Structures are given as structure tokens and as C-alpha cells.
Coordinates of C-alpha atoms and ligand atoms in Angstrom, one line a residue:
X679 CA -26.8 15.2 25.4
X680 CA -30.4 15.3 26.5
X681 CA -31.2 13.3 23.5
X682 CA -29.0 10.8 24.2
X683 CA -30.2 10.6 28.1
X684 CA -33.9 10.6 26.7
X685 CA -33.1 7.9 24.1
X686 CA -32.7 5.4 26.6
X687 CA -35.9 6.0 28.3
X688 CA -37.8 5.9 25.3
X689 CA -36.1 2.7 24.5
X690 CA -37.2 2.2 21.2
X691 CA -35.8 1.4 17.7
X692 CA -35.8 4.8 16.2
X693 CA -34.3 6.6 19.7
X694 CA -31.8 4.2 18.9
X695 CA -31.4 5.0 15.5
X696 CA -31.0 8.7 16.8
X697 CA -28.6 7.6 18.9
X698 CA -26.6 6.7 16.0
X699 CA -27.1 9.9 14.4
X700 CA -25.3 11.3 17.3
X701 CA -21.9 9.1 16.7
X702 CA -21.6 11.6 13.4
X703 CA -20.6 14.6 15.1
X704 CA -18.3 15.7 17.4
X705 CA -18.4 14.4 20.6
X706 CA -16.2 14.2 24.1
X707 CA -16.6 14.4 27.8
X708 CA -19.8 14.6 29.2
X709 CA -21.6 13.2 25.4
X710 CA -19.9 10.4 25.1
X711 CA -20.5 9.4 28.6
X712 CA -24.1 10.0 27.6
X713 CA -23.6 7.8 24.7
X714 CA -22.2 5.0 26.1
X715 CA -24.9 5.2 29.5
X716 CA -27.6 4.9 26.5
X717 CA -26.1 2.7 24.1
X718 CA -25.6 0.1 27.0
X719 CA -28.6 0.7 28.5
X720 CA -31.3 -2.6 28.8
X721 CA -33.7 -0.7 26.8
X722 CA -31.4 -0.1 23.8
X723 CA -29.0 -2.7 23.8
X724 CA -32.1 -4.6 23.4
X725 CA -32.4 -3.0 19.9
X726 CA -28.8 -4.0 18.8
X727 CA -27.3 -6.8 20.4
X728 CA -29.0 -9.3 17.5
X729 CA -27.4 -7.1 15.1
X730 CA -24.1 -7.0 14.9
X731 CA -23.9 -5.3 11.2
X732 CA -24.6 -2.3 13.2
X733 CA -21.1 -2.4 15.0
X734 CA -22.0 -0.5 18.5
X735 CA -20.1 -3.0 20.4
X736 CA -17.0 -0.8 18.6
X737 CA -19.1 2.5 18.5
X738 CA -19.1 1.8 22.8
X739 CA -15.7 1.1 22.8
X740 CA -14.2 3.8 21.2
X741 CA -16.8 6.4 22.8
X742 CA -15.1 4.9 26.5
X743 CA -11.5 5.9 24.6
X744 CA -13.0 9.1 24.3
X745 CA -13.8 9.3 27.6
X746 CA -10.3 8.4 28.6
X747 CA -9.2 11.5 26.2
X748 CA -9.5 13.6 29.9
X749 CA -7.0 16.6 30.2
X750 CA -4.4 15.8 33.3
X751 CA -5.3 17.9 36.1
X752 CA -3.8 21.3 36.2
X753 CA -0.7 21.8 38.9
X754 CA -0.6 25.2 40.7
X755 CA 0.9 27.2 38.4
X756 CA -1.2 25.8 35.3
X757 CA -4.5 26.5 37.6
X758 CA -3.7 30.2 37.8
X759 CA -3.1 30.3 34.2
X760 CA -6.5 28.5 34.0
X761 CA -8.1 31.1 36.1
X762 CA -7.5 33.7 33.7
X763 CA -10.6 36.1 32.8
X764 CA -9.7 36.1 29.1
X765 CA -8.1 32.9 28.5
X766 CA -8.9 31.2 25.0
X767 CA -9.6 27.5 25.4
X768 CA -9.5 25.1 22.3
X769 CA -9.8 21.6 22.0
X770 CA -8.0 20.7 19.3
X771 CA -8.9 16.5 18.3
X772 CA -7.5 14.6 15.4
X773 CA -10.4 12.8 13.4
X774 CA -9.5 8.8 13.2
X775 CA -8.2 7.9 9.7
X776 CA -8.4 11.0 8.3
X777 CA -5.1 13.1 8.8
X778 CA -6.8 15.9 9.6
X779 CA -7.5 18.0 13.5
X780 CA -11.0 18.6 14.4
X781 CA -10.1 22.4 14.2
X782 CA -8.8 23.9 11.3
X783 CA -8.8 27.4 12.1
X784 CA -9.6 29.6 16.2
X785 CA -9.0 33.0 16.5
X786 CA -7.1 35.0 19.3
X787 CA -6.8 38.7 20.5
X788 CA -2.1 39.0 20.4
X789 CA -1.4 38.8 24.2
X790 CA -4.2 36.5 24.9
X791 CA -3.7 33.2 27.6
X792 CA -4.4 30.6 25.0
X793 CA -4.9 26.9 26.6
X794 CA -5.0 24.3 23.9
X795 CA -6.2 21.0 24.5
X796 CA -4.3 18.6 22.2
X797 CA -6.5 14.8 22.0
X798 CA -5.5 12.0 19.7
X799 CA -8.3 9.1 19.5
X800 CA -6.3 8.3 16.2
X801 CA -5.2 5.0 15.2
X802 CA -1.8 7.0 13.8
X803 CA 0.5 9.4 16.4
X804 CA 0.4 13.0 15.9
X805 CA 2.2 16.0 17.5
X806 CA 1.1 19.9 17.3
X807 CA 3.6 22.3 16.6
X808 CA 2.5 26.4 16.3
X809 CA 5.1 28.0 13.7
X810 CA 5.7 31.5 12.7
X811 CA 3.9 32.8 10.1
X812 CA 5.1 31.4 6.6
X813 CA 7.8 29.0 8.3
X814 CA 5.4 25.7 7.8
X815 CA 7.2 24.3 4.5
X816 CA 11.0 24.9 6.4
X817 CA 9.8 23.6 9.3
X818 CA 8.1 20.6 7.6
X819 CA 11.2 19.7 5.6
X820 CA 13.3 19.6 8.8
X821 CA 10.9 17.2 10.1
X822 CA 11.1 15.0 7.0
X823 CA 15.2 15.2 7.1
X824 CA 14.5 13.8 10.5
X825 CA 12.8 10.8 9.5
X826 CA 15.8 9.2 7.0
X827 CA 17.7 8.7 10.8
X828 CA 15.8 5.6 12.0
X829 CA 16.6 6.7 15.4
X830 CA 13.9 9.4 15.3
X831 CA 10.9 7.0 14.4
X832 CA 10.3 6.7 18.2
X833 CA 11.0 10.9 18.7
X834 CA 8.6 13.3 18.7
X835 CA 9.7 15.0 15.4
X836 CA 10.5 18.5 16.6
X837 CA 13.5 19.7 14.5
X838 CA 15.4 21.3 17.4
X839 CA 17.6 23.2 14.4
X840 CA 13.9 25.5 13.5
X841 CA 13.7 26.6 17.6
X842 CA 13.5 30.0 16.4
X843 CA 10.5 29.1 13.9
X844 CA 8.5 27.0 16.3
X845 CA 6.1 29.2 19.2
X846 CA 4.5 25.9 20.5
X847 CA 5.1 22.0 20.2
X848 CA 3.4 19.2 21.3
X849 CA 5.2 16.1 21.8
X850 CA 3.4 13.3 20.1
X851 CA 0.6 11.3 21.5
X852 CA -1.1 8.5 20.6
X853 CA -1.5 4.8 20.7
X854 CA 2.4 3.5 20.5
X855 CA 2.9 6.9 23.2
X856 CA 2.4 7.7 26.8
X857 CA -0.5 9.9 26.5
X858 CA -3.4 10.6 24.5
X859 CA -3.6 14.4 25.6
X860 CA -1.6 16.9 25.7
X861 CA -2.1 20.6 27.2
X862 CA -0.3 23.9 25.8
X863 CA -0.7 27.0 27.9
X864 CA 0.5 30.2 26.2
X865 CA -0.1 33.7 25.2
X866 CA -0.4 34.5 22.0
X867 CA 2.2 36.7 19.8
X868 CA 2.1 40.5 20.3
X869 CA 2.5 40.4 16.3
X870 CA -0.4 39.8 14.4
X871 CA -0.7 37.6 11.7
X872 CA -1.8 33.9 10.7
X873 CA 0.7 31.2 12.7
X874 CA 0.1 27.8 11.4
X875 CA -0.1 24.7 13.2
X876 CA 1.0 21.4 12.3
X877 CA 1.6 17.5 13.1
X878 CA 5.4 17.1 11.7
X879 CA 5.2 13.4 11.6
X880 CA 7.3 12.9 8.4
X881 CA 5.0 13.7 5.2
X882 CA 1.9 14.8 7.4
X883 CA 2.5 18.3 7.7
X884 CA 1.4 19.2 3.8
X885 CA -1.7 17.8 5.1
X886 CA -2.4 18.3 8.5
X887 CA -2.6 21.7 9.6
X888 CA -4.4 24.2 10.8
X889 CA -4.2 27.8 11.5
X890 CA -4.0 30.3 14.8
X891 CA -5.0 34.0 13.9
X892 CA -3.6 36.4 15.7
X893 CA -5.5 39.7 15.2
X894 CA -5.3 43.1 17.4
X895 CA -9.4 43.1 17.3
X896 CA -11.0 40.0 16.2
X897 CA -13.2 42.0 13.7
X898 CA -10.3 41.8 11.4
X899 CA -10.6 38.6 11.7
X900 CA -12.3 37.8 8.2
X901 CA -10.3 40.3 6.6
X902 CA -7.7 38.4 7.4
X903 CA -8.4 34.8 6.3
X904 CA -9.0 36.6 2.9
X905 CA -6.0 38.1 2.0
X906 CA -4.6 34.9 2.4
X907 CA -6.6 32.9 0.4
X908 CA -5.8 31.3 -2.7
X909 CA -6.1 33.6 -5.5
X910 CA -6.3 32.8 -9.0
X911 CA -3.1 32.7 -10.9
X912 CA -4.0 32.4 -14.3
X913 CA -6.6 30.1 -16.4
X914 CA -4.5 27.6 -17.4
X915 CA -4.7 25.6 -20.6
X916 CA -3.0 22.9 -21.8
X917 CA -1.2 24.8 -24.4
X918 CA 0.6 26.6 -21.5
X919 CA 2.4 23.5 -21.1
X920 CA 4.3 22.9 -24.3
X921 CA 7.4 21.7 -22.4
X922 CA 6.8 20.1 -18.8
X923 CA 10.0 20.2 -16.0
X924 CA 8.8 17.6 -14.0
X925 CA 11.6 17.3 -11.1
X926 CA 11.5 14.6 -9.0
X927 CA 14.0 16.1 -6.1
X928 CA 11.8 15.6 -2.1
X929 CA 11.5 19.6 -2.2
X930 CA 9.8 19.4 -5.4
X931 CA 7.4 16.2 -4.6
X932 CA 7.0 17.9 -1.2
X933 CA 5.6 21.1 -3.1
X934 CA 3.8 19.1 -5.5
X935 CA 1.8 17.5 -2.2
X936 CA 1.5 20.6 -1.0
X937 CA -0.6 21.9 -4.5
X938 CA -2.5 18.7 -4.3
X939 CA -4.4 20.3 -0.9
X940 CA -4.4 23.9 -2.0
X941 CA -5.9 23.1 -5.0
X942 CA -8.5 21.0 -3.1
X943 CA -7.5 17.5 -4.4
X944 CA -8.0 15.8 -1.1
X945 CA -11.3 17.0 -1.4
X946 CA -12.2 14.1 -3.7
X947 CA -9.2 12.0 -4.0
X948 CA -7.6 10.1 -1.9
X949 CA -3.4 9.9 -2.3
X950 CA -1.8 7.0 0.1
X951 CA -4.2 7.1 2.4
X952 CA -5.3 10.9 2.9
X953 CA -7.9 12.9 1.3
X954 CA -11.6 11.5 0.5
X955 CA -12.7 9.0 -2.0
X956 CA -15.5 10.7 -3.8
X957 CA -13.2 10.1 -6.8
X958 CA -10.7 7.6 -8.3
X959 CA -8.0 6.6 -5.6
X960 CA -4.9 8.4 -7.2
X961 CA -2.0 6.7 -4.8
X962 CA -1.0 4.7 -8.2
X963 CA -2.2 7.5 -10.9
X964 CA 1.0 7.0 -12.3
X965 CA 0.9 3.7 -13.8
X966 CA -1.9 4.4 -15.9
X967 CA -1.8 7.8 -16.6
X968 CA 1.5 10.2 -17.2
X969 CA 3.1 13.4 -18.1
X970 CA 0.8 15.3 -20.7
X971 CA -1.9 12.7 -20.7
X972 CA -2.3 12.9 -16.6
X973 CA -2.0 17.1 -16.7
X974 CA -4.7 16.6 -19.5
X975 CA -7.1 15.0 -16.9
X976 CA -6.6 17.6 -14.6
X977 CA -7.0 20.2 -16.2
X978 CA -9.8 18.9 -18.9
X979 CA -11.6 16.4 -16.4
X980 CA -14.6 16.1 -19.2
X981 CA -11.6 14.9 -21.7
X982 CA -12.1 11.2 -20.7
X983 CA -14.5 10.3 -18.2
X984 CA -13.8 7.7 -15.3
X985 CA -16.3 4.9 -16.3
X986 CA -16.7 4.1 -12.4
X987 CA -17.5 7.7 -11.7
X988 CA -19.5 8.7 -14.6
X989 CA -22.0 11.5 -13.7
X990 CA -26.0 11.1 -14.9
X991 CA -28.8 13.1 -16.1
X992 CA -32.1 12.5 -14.9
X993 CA -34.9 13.4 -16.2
X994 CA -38.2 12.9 -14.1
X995 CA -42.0 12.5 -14.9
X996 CA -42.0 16.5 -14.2
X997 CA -39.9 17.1 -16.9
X998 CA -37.5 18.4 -13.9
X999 CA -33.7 18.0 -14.9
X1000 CA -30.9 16.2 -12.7
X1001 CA -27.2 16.1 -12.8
X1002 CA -24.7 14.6 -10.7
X1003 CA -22.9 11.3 -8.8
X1004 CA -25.1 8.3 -8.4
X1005 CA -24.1 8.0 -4.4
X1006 CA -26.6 5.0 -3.8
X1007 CA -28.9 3.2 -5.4
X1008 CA -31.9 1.0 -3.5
X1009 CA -35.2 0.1 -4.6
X1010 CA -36.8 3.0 -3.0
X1011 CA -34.6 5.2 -5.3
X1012 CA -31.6 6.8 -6.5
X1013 CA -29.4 9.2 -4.0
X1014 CA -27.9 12.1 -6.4
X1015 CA -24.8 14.6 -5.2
X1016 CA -24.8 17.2 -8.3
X1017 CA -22.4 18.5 -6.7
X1018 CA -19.1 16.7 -5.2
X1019 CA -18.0 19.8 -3.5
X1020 CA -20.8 20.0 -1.3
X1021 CA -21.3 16.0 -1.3
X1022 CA -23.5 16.4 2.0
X1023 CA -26.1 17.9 -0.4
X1024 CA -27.7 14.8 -2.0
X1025 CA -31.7 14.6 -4.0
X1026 CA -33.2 11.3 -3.8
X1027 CA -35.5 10.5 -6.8
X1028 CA -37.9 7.9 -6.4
X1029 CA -37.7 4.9 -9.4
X1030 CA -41.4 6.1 -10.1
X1031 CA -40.6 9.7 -11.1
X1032 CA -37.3 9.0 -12.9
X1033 CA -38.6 8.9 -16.9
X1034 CA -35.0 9.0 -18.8
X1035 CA -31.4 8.3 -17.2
X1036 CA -28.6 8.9 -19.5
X1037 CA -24.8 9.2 -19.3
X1038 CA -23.2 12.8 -18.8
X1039 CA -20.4 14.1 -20.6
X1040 CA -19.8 16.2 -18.0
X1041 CA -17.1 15.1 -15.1
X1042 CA -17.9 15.4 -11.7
X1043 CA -14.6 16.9 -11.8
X1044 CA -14.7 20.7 -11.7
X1045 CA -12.8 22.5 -14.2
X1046 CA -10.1 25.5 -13.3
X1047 CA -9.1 23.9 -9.9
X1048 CA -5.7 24.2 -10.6
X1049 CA -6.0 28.0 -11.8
X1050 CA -4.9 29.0 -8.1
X1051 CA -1.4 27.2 -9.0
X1052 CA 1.8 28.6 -10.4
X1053 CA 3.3 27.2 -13.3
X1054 CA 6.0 25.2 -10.9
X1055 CA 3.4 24.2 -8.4
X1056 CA 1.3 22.2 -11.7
X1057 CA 4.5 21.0 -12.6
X1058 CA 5.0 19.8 -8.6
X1059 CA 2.1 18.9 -8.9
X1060 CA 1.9 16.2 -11.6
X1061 CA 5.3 14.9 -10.5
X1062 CA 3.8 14.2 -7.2
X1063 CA 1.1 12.2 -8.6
X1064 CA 3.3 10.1 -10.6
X1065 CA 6.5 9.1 -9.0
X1066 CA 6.5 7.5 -5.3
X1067 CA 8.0 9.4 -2.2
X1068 CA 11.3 8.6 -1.5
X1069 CA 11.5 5.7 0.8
X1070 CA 11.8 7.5 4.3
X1071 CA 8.4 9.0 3.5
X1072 CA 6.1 6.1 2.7
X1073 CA 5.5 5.0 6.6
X1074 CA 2.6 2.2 5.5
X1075 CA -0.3 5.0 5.7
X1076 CA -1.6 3.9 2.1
X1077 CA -1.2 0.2 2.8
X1078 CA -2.5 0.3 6.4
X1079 CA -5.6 2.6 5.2
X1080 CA -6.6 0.7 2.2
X1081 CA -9.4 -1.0 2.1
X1082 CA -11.1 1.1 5.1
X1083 CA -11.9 3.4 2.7
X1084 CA -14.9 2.2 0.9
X1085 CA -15.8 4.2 -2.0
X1086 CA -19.0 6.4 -0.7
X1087 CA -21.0 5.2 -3.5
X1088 CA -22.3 1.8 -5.0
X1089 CA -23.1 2.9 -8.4
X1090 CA -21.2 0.0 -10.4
Ligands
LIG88 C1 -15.2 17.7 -6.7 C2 -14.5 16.5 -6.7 C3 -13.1 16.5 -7.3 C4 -12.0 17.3 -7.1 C5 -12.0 18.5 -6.2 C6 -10.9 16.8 -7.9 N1 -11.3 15.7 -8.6 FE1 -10.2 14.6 -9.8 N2 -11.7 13.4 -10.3 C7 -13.0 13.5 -9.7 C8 -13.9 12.5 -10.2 C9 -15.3 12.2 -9.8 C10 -13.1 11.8 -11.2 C11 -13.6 10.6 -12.0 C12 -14.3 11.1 -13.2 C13 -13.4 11.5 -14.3 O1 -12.6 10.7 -14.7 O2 -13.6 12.6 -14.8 C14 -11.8 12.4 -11.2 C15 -10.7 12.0 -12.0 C16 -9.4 12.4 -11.8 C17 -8.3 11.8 -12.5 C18 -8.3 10.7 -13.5 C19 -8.3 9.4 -12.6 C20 -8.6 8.2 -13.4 O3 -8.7 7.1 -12.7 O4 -8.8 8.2 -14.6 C21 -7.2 12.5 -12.1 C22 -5.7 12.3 -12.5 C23 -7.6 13.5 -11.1 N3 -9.0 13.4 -11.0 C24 -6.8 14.4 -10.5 C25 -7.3 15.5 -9.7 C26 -6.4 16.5 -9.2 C27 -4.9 16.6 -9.4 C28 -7.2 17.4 -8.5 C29 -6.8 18.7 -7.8 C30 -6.3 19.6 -8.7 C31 -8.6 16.8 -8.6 N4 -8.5 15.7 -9.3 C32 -9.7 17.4 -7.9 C33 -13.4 14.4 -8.7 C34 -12.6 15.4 -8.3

């Protein structure tokens, strides 16, 4: 924030580059005030009103909708909550085009006030339920039922029949809704344990969710996420899959969704609209690629390589050794992500030391992703990819996204 204050008194072209820096990380209240008093300042508007390619007249305007992302203020009762000594305050914000909250994962002590701030900047409507422990598939189905009555599509997707499973729900907000915020004030469950949270909109809670854990001293905290990671179920091969039982039921292409995130698909890929697009767009997989042959790619990515996303070696003056995704190419040089895991971490070789470049053989793909999967959730899986969600499901996320979603890099 003091950056951003300075920036306009400096006034310059790289305090406003800076400035821009700041629009890639979290921001609310008080920063994007900051923002928007700098952005718009004389000095720096000076800097980027001739250049429209830089977009800040729609940086500004949705840093002012962030601004209007303000929690209603408290009644009474709700202040006094407010007031408490140990109360636990999270904001939880859902990032724009992405089907995903700001906040995956807070910890509470059991009996702790919890206040959660609930924002939606997004272009899409999203609600926040808090479920028991294990009840987020049950609950997530009920909300999906829900959606084949078109008389929900205006409701707030709470299935009123899973009362018992839900702790917490948030109506949803958005842009088609009354509000943009919404404020949950509870304690927290005497029982330990990981609650999950979730937007129910139809289809988005495989995807968007997050998790409240509830721990008796917060040390156990870690201990905790742990045991409940994904462990590895076996080290499959394609000869474990002489026959396949692809079932196309919604449970089953529900669960196959479901395997698509814990095996860290979206990571990569993007399917109708969620996930990232390091790799190939998979919302049509099935057209080109089915049954055997499409389990093949998965689990022997280095089978048959992408063309567009072929990984290179390079081999500089040094004799040092590179491997990865070409993620941009100028004259200056050539931006390299070895690995698409950790695609923040990128080497930039200058043309001048680059001596040999040369085709790997190697997808970017990691191998064994799907080793944290049961046979049926592979199975899931694959049917997933290849056979389109019944009607009721498909609410226009793919077709409205595409297209936003440029591919990160410009190697063709
Ligand atoms: C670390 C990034 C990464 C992850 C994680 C990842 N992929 Fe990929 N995937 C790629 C890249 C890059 C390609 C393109 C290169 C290739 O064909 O090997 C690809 C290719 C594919 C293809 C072939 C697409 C085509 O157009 O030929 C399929 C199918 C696929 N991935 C499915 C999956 C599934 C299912 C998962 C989760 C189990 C997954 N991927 C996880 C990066 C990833």
C-alpha cells in the first residue's frame, strides 16, 4: 500500500509498471483504494492513457468493484459477536474466471467465534456452504438434482433435504444477485475434524472448495491435513486395465470430475472452462482420443507427445543442460518452465548462449499422477473426459470462458 501511495509521487514509467505488479496479488479495501488513487493520479495516468493495450481503464474499474466488495455494517447483536477476544476472521474471495475461493484452507480452535467474510468479484454467482466432514459428494449431488427443476436456476442451491449435513450456508451472491458479500458468524464444531466448504452451484462443487480444520490445539494442525492427503493407491500400468467399465450414470461422471482435481488435472488442463491451460484444453478430449487410447495418454504421457506442447532441451555455450515448456519466446530470449508444476519457476536463456535446441521425448506431463486413484475413480475418470455432462450440468461455463483463456505460452 505504501508502494502504491509512493508510485504516484514518483510518477514515473517504471512506478507505474510497479503499480501493475501490484494488480497480481491479492488485494481489497484499503489497497485497492490505494490503487485506483494512484492509477488515476495526473502523474501516472500520464504514463497510460496513450496506451490502451495496457487495459487500466478496466484494471480501475474493477479495483472500484472491489472497493464496493465492503462487509454490511454489523447490527447489535453481530457487533458483540465481533467483539469477541478470540474470534477468527477470514475473508474468503472467489478469484474472477477461475472457479476457485481465494482461500483454500484456515484453521480454527472447536468452540471458536468464527466470522467469515464471503466476497464475489466474479463474473459467475457463487454461494458457501460448510458441510460435515465427508458429506461434500451427498451434499454436492443434492445440489445438482436441484438444477434439472428450472425453477431453482434463480435459488440459492441449498438442498434443504442435507439440513442435517450443512453447519453453514451462504446464499449466493454475485452479479445477477442482491449482494456481493456475505457475512457468516459462527462457532466452530466442538468435534474436531476437517469440514469442507463449498459453492453448490450445479457442477461447481467438485471443484470449488475448500476446507475448515477444526482442531482441539492448532499444533495438530499439520498432522492433520496429512492424514488426509492423497495417498498412493497402487502404480498403475496399462496392463491393469485389460477390461475398462466405463459407466456413464451422473454419479459416475460426477466421481470421474471429482478424480480429475484430486489427481491434479486442473492443474494443467483446462475442462469446460475450469482448471489452467498449461496443457491441451481437454473439454472435447473425447473426439479425438478414447477408451484405451485416451487412458494410454494418461498414464504414459511420453507415449505420444502433443506437437503444440512439445518440451525442449537446451543446450547453452556452457555446456549447461535445459529441459522444459517454451513459455515465451522474444528476441531477447527464450522463457523455459522445466517444470509445469511449479510453472512460476521459469529460466530465461538469452539467443546468444543457447548452442543446440532439440525436441524432447519427454512430456511435460508427469508420469504416476493417477497412482493416487482407485481402479473405479480411473475408470470415472476416463468416462468423464469423454462423454458430455448431462444437459442440466452444462450451464455455458466452457462456451462463455473460451477464448479468455489464452494459452500461457506462444511457442507455435
Ligand atoms: C504438469 C502439467 C500436467 C498435469 C498435472 C496433467 N497434464 Fe495432461 N498434459 C500436459 C501437457 C503439457 C500435455 C501435452 C503434451 C503431451 O501430449 O504429452 C498433456 C496432454 C494430455 C492429454 C492428451 C491431450 C492431447 O491433446 O493429445 C490428455 C488426455 C491429458 N493430458 C490428460 C491429463 C489428465 C487426465 C491429467 C490428470 C490425471 C493430466 N493430464 C495432468 C500437462 C499436464
Amino acid at each position: 500500500m505504501e508502494a502504491a501511495i509512493a508510485a504516484s509521487w514518483i510518477g514515473t514509467e517504471p512506478a507505474l509498471d510497479a503499480m501493475l505488479d501490484v494488480f497480481k496479488h491479492p488485494r481489497g479495501g484499503h489497497l485497492a483504494y490505494a490503487i485506483t488513487c494512484a492509477l488515476g493520479s495526473k502523474s501516472l495516468r500520464e504514463h497510460w492513457q496513450d496506451r490502451p493495450e495496457l487495459g487500466i481503464a478496466k484494471l480501475l474499474k474493477s479495483a472500484s468493484r472491489d472497493n464496493a466488495l465492503k462487509e454490511p455494517p454489523p447490527g447489535a447483536g453481530e457487533a458483540q459477536f465481533d467483539s469477541q477476544k478470540n474470534l477468527k476472521v477470514v475473508r474468503i474471495g472467489c478469484v474472477p474466471e477461475r472457479m476457485r475461493y481465494t482461500v483454500e484452507q484456515f484453521a480454527v480452535r472447536t468452540g471458536q467465534p468464527v466470522k467469515v467474510v464471503f466476497v464475489n468479484p466474479d463474473a459467475t454467482d457463487h454461494n458457501l456452504l460448510f458441510v460435515q466432514p465427508g458429506a461434500l459428494e451427498e451434499v454436492g449431488m443434492a445440489a445438482n438434482a436441484m438444477a434439472r427443476d428450472p425453477k431453482n436456476a434463480s435459488g440459492n442451491f441449498i438442498p434443504e433435504d442435507k439440513r442435517p449435513l450443512i453447519l453453514q450456508a451462504a446464499p449466493m451472491i454475485g452479479p445477477t444477485r442482491k449482494s456481493r458479500v456475505h457475512v457468516l458468524r459462527f462457532k466452530a464444531p466442538k468435534k474436531p475434524g476437517l469440514y469442507p466448504y463449498v459453492c453448490t452451484f450445479p457442477g461447481h462443487w467438485v471443484i470449488m472448495k475448500g476446507v475448515m480444520v477444526v482442531a482441539d490445539d492448532l499444533a495438530d494442525v499439520d498432522a492433520m491435513l496429512a492424514a488426509a492427503k492423497p495417498k498412493v493407491v497402487k502404480e498403475w500400468k496399462l496392463g491393469d486395465f485389460e477390461t475398462l467399465n466405463l459407466r456413464t450414470d451422473e454419479q459416475s461422471l460426477m466421481r470421474g470430475m471429482q478424480a480429475f482435481a484430486k489427481a491434479r488435472c486442473t492443474q494443467c488442463h483446462l475442462h469446460s472452462g475450469h482448471g489452467v491451460n498449461l496443457g491441451p484444453d481437454l473439454t472435447r478430449i473425447g473426439t479425438r482420443l478414447k477408451d484405451e487410447k485416451l487412458l494410454r495418454t494418461i498414464l504414459e504421457p511420453s507415449h505420444e507427445i502433443n506437437e503444440k506442447y512439445r518440451t525442449w532441451q537446451f543446450i547453452t555455450t556452457e555446456g549447461k543442460v535445459v529441459t522444459g515448456f517454451v513459455a515465451g519466446e522474444s528476441r531477447k530470449g527464450i522463457d523455459v518452465i522445466p517444470n509445469l508444476l511449479t510453472p512460476d519457476v521459469k529460466i530465461t536463456l538469452s539467443r546468444r548462449e543457447i548452442e543446440l535446441r532439440k525436441p524432447s521425448t519427454v512430456s511435460s506431463m508427469p508420469e504416476g499422477l493417477v497412482d493416487v486413484l482407485t481402479r473405479e475413480e480411473i475408470e470415472n475418470l476416463v468416462s468423464f473426459l469423454q462423454n458430455e455432462l448431462p444437459e442440466h450440468l452444462r450451464h455455458g461455463h466452457g462456451k462463455h470462458d473460451h477464448g479468455k483463456h489464452e494459452r500461457r505460452g506462444t511457442s507455435e
